[in-house]
mmCIF file of C-alpha atoms in Angstrom:
data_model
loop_
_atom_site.group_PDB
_atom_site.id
_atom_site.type_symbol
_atom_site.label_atom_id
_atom_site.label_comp_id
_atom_site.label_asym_id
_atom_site.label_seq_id
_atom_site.Cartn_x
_atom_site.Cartn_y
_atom_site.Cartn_z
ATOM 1 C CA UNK A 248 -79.960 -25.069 -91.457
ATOM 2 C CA UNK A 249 -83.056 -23.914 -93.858
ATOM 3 C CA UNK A 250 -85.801 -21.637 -92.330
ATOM 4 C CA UNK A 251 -87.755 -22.932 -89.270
ATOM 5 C CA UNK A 252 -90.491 -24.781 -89.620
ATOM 6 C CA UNK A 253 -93.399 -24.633 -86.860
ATOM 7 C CA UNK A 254 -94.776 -27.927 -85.558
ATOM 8 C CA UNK A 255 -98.023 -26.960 -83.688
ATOM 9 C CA UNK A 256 -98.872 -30.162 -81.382
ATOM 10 C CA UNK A 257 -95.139 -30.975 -81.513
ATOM 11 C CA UNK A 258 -95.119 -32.885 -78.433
ATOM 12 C CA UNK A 259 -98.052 -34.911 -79.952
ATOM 13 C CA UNK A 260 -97.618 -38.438 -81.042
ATOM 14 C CA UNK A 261 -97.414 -37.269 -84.686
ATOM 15 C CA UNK A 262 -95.940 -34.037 -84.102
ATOM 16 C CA UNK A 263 -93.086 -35.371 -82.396
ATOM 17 C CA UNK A 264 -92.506 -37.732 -85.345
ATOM 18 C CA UNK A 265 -92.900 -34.663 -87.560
ATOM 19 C CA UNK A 266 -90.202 -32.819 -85.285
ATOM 20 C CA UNK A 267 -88.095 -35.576 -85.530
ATOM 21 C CA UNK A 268 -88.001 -36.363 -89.202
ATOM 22 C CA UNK A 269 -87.558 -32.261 -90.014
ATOM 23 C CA UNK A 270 -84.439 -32.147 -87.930
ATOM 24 C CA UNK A 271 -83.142 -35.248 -89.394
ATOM 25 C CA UNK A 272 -83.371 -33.871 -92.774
ATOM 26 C CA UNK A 273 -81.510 -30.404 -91.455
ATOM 27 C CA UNK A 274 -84.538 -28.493 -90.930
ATOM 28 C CA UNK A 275 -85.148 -25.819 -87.425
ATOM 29 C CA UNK A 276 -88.522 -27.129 -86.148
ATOM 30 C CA UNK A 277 -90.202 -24.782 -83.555
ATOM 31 C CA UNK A 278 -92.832 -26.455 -81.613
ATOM 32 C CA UNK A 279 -95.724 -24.435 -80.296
ATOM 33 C CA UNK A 280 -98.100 -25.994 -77.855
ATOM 34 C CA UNK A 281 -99.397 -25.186 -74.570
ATOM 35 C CA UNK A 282 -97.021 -28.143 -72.324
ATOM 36 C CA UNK A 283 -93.348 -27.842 -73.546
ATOM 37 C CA UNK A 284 -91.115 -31.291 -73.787
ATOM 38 C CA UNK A 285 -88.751 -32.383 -71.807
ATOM 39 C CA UNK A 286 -85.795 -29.897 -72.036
ATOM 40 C CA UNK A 287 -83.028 -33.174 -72.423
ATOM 41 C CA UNK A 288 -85.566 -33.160 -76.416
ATOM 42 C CA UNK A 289 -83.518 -29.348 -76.833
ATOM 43 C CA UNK A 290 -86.302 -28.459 -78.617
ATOM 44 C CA UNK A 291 -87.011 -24.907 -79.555
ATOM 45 C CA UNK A 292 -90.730 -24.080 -77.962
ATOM 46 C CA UNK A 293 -93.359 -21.332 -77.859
ATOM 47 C CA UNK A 294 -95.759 -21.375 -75.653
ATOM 48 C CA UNK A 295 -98.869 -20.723 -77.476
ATOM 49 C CA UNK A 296 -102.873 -21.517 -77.289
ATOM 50 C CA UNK A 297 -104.573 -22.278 -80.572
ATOM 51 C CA UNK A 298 -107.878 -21.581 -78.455
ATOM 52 C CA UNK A 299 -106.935 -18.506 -76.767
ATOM 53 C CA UNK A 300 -104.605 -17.373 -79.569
ATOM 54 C CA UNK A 301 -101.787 -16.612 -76.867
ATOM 55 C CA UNK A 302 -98.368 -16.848 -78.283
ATOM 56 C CA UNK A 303 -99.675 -17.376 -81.765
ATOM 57 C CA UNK A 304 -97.942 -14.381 -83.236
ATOM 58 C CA UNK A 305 -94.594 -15.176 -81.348
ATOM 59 C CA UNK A 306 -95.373 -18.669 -82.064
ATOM 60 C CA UNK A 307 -94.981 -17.764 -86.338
ATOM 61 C CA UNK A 308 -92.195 -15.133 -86.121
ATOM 62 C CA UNK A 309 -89.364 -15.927 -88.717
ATOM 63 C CA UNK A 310 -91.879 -19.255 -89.697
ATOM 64 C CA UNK A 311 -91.960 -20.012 -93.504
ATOM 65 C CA UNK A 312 -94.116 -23.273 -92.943
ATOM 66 C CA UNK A 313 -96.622 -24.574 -90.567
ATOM 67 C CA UNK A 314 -97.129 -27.918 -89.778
ATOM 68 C CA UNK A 315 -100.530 -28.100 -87.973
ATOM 69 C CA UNK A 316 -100.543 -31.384 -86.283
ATOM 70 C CA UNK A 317 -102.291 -29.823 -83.017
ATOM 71 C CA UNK A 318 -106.165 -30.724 -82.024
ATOM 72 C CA UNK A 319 -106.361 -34.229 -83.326
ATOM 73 C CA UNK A 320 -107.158 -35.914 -80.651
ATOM 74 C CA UNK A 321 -109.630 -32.619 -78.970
ATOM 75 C CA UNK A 322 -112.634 -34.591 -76.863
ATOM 76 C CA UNK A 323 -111.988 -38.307 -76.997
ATOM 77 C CA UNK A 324 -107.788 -38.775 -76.572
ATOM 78 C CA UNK A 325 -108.090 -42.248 -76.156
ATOM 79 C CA UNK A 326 -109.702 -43.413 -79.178
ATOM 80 C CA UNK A 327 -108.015 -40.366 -81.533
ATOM 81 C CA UNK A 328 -104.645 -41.421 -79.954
ATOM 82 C CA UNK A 329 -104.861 -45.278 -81.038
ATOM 83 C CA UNK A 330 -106.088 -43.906 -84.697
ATOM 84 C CA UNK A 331 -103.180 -41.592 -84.930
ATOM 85 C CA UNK A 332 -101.008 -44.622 -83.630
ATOM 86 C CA UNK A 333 -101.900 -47.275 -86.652
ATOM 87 C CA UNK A 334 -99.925 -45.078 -89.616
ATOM 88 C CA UNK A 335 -98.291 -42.326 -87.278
ATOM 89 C CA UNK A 336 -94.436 -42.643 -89.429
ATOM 90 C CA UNK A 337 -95.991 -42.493 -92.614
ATOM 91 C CA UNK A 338 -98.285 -39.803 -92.223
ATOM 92 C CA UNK A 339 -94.735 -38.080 -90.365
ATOM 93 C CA UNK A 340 -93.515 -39.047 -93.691
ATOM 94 C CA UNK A 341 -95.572 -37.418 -95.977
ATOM 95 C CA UNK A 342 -95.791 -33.961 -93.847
ATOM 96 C CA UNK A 343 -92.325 -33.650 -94.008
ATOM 97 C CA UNK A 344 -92.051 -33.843 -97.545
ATOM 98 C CA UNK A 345 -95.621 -31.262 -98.165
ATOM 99 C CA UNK A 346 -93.577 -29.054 -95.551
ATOM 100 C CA UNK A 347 -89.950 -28.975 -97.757
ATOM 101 C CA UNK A 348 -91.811 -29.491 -101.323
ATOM 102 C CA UNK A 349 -93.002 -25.677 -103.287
ATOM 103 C CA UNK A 350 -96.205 -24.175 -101.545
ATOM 104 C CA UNK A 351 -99.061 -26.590 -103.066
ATOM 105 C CA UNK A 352 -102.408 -24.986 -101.545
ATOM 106 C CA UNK A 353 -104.523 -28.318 -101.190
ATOM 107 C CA UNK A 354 -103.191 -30.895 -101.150
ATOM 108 C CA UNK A 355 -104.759 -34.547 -101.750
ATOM 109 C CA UNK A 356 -105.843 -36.946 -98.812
ATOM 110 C CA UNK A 357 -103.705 -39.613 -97.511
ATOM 111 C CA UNK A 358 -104.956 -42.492 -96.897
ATOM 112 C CA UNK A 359 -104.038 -45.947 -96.311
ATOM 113 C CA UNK A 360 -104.175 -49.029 -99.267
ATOM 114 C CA UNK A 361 -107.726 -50.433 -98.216
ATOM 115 C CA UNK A 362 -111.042 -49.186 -97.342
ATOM 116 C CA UNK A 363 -112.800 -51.068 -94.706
ATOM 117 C CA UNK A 364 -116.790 -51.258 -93.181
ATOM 118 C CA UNK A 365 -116.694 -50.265 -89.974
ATOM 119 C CA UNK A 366 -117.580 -53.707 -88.964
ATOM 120 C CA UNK A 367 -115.211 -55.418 -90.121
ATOM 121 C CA UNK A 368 -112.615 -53.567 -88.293
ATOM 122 C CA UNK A 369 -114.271 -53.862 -85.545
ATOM 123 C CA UNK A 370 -114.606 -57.774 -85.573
ATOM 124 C CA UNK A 371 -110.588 -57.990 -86.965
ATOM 125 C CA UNK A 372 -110.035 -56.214 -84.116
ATOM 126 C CA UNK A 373 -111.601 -58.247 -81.909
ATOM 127 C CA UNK A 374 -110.015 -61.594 -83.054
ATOM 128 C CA UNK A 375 -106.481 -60.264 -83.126
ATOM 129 C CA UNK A 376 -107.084 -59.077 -79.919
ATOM 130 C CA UNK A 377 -108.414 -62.576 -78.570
ATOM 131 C CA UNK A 378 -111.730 -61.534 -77.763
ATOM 132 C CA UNK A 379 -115.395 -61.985 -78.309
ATOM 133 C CA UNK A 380 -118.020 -59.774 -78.047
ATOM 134 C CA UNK A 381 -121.879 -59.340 -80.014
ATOM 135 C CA UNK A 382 -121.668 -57.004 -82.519
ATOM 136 C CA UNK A 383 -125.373 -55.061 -82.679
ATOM 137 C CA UNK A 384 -125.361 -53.301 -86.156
ATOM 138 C CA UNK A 385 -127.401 -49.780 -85.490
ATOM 139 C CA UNK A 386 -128.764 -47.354 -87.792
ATOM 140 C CA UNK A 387 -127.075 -43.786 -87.145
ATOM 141 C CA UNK A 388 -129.994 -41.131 -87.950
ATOM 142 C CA UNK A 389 -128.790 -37.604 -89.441
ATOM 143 C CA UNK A 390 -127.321 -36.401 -92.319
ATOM 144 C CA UNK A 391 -123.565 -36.591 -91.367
ATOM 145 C CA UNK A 392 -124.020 -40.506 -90.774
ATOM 146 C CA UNK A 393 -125.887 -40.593 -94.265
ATOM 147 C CA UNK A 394 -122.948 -38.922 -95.702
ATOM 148 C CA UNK A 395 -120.862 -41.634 -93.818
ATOM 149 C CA UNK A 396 -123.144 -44.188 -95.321
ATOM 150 C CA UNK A 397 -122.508 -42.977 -98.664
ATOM 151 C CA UNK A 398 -119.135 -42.699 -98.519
ATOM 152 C CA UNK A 399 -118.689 -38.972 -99.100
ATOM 153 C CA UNK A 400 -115.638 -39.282 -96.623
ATOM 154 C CA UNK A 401 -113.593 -41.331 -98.546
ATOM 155 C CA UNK A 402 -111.630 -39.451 -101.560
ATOM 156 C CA UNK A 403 -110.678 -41.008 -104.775
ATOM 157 C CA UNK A 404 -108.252 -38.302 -105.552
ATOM 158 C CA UNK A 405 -105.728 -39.257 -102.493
ATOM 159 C CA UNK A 406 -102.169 -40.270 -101.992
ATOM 160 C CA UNK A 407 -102.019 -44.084 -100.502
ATOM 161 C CA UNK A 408 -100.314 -45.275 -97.934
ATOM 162 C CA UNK A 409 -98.696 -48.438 -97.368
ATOM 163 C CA UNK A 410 -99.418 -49.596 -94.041
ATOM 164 C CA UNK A 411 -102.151 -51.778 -93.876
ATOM 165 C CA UNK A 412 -104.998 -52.337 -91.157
ATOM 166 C CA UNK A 413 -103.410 -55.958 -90.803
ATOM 167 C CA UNK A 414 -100.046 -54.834 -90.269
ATOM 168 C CA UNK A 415 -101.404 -52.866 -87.389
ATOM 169 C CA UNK A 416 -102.935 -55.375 -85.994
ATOM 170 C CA UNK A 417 -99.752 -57.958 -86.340
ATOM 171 C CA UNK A 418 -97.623 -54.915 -84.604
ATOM 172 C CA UNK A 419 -99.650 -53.037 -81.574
ATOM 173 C CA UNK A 420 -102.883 -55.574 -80.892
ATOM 174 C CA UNK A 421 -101.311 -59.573 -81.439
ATOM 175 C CA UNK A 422 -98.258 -58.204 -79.466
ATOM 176 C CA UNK A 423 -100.529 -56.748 -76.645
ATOM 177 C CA UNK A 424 -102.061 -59.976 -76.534
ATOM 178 C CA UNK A 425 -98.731 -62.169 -75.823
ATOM 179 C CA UNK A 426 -97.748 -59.952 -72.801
#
């Protein structure tokens, strides 16, 4: 076994996938969090508060890496958690190999093949899911949803995914549908 790894939000719907694929590949994945997992997962675990910063210094003893996969889904679970659902393995996937690779400071974005407007998700959404509803375009004031406007979150320098929007649809949505 190589040097542990620490999985902050390891009992996260990424970070278990992240805990998963290290182990797989012979790695010692600690997972630091503030709920542990089930104990039939034998997974090492610290108990440790990012917010409080209890258990953080336990939490990195004998760590060479940290992968921070904690707080994603901080103030609106619902709607983080089905985000972190549509490319969840491949995201896993590309941790895991930032985590074993050299140290590489910043690393590029990953994102997935296509860029979409925000309505047209939304209305793909809608039709996969069988339903109809009136979309009201509205005008976000400020300078963050400028920015948004503008594109200034998207990054041209980024490592691609292959899932596709469509492909998450097919899978999680069209298959809700037929229950």
């Amino acid at each position: 076994m190589n040097s542990t790894m620490l999985v902050t939000g390891g009992t996260g719907t990424l970070g278990r996938l992240v805990v998963s694929r290290l182990r797989d590949r012979g790695h010692a994945a600690r997972v630091a969090g503030r709920h542990a997992p089930p104990p039939e997962q034998d997974i090492e675990f610290v108990k440790c508060d990012l917010d409080t910063g209890e258990g953080v210094e336990a939490a990195l003893s004998g760590v060479r890496t940290v992968v921070h996969c904690a707080g994603a889904q901080k103030g609106d679970g619902d709607k983080a958690g089905r985000l972190v659902a549509v490319a969840s393995r491949e995201v896993a996937d590309q941790l895991v190999e930032l985590a074993l690779g050299e140290p590489a400071g910043l690393v590029p974005d990953f994102a997935g093949p296509a860029c979409y407007p925000m309505g047209g998700l939304i209305r793909s959404y809608l039709a996969a899911a069988g339903q109809r509803r009136l979309l009201v375009p509205l005008h976000m004031p400020g300078s963050a949803a400028k920015a948004i406007r503008e594109g200034a979150n998207l990054s041209e320098d980024r490592s691609v995914g292959r899932r596709t929007w469509e492909e998450f649809l097919t899978e999680h949505v069209s298959r809700a549908v037929r229950r």
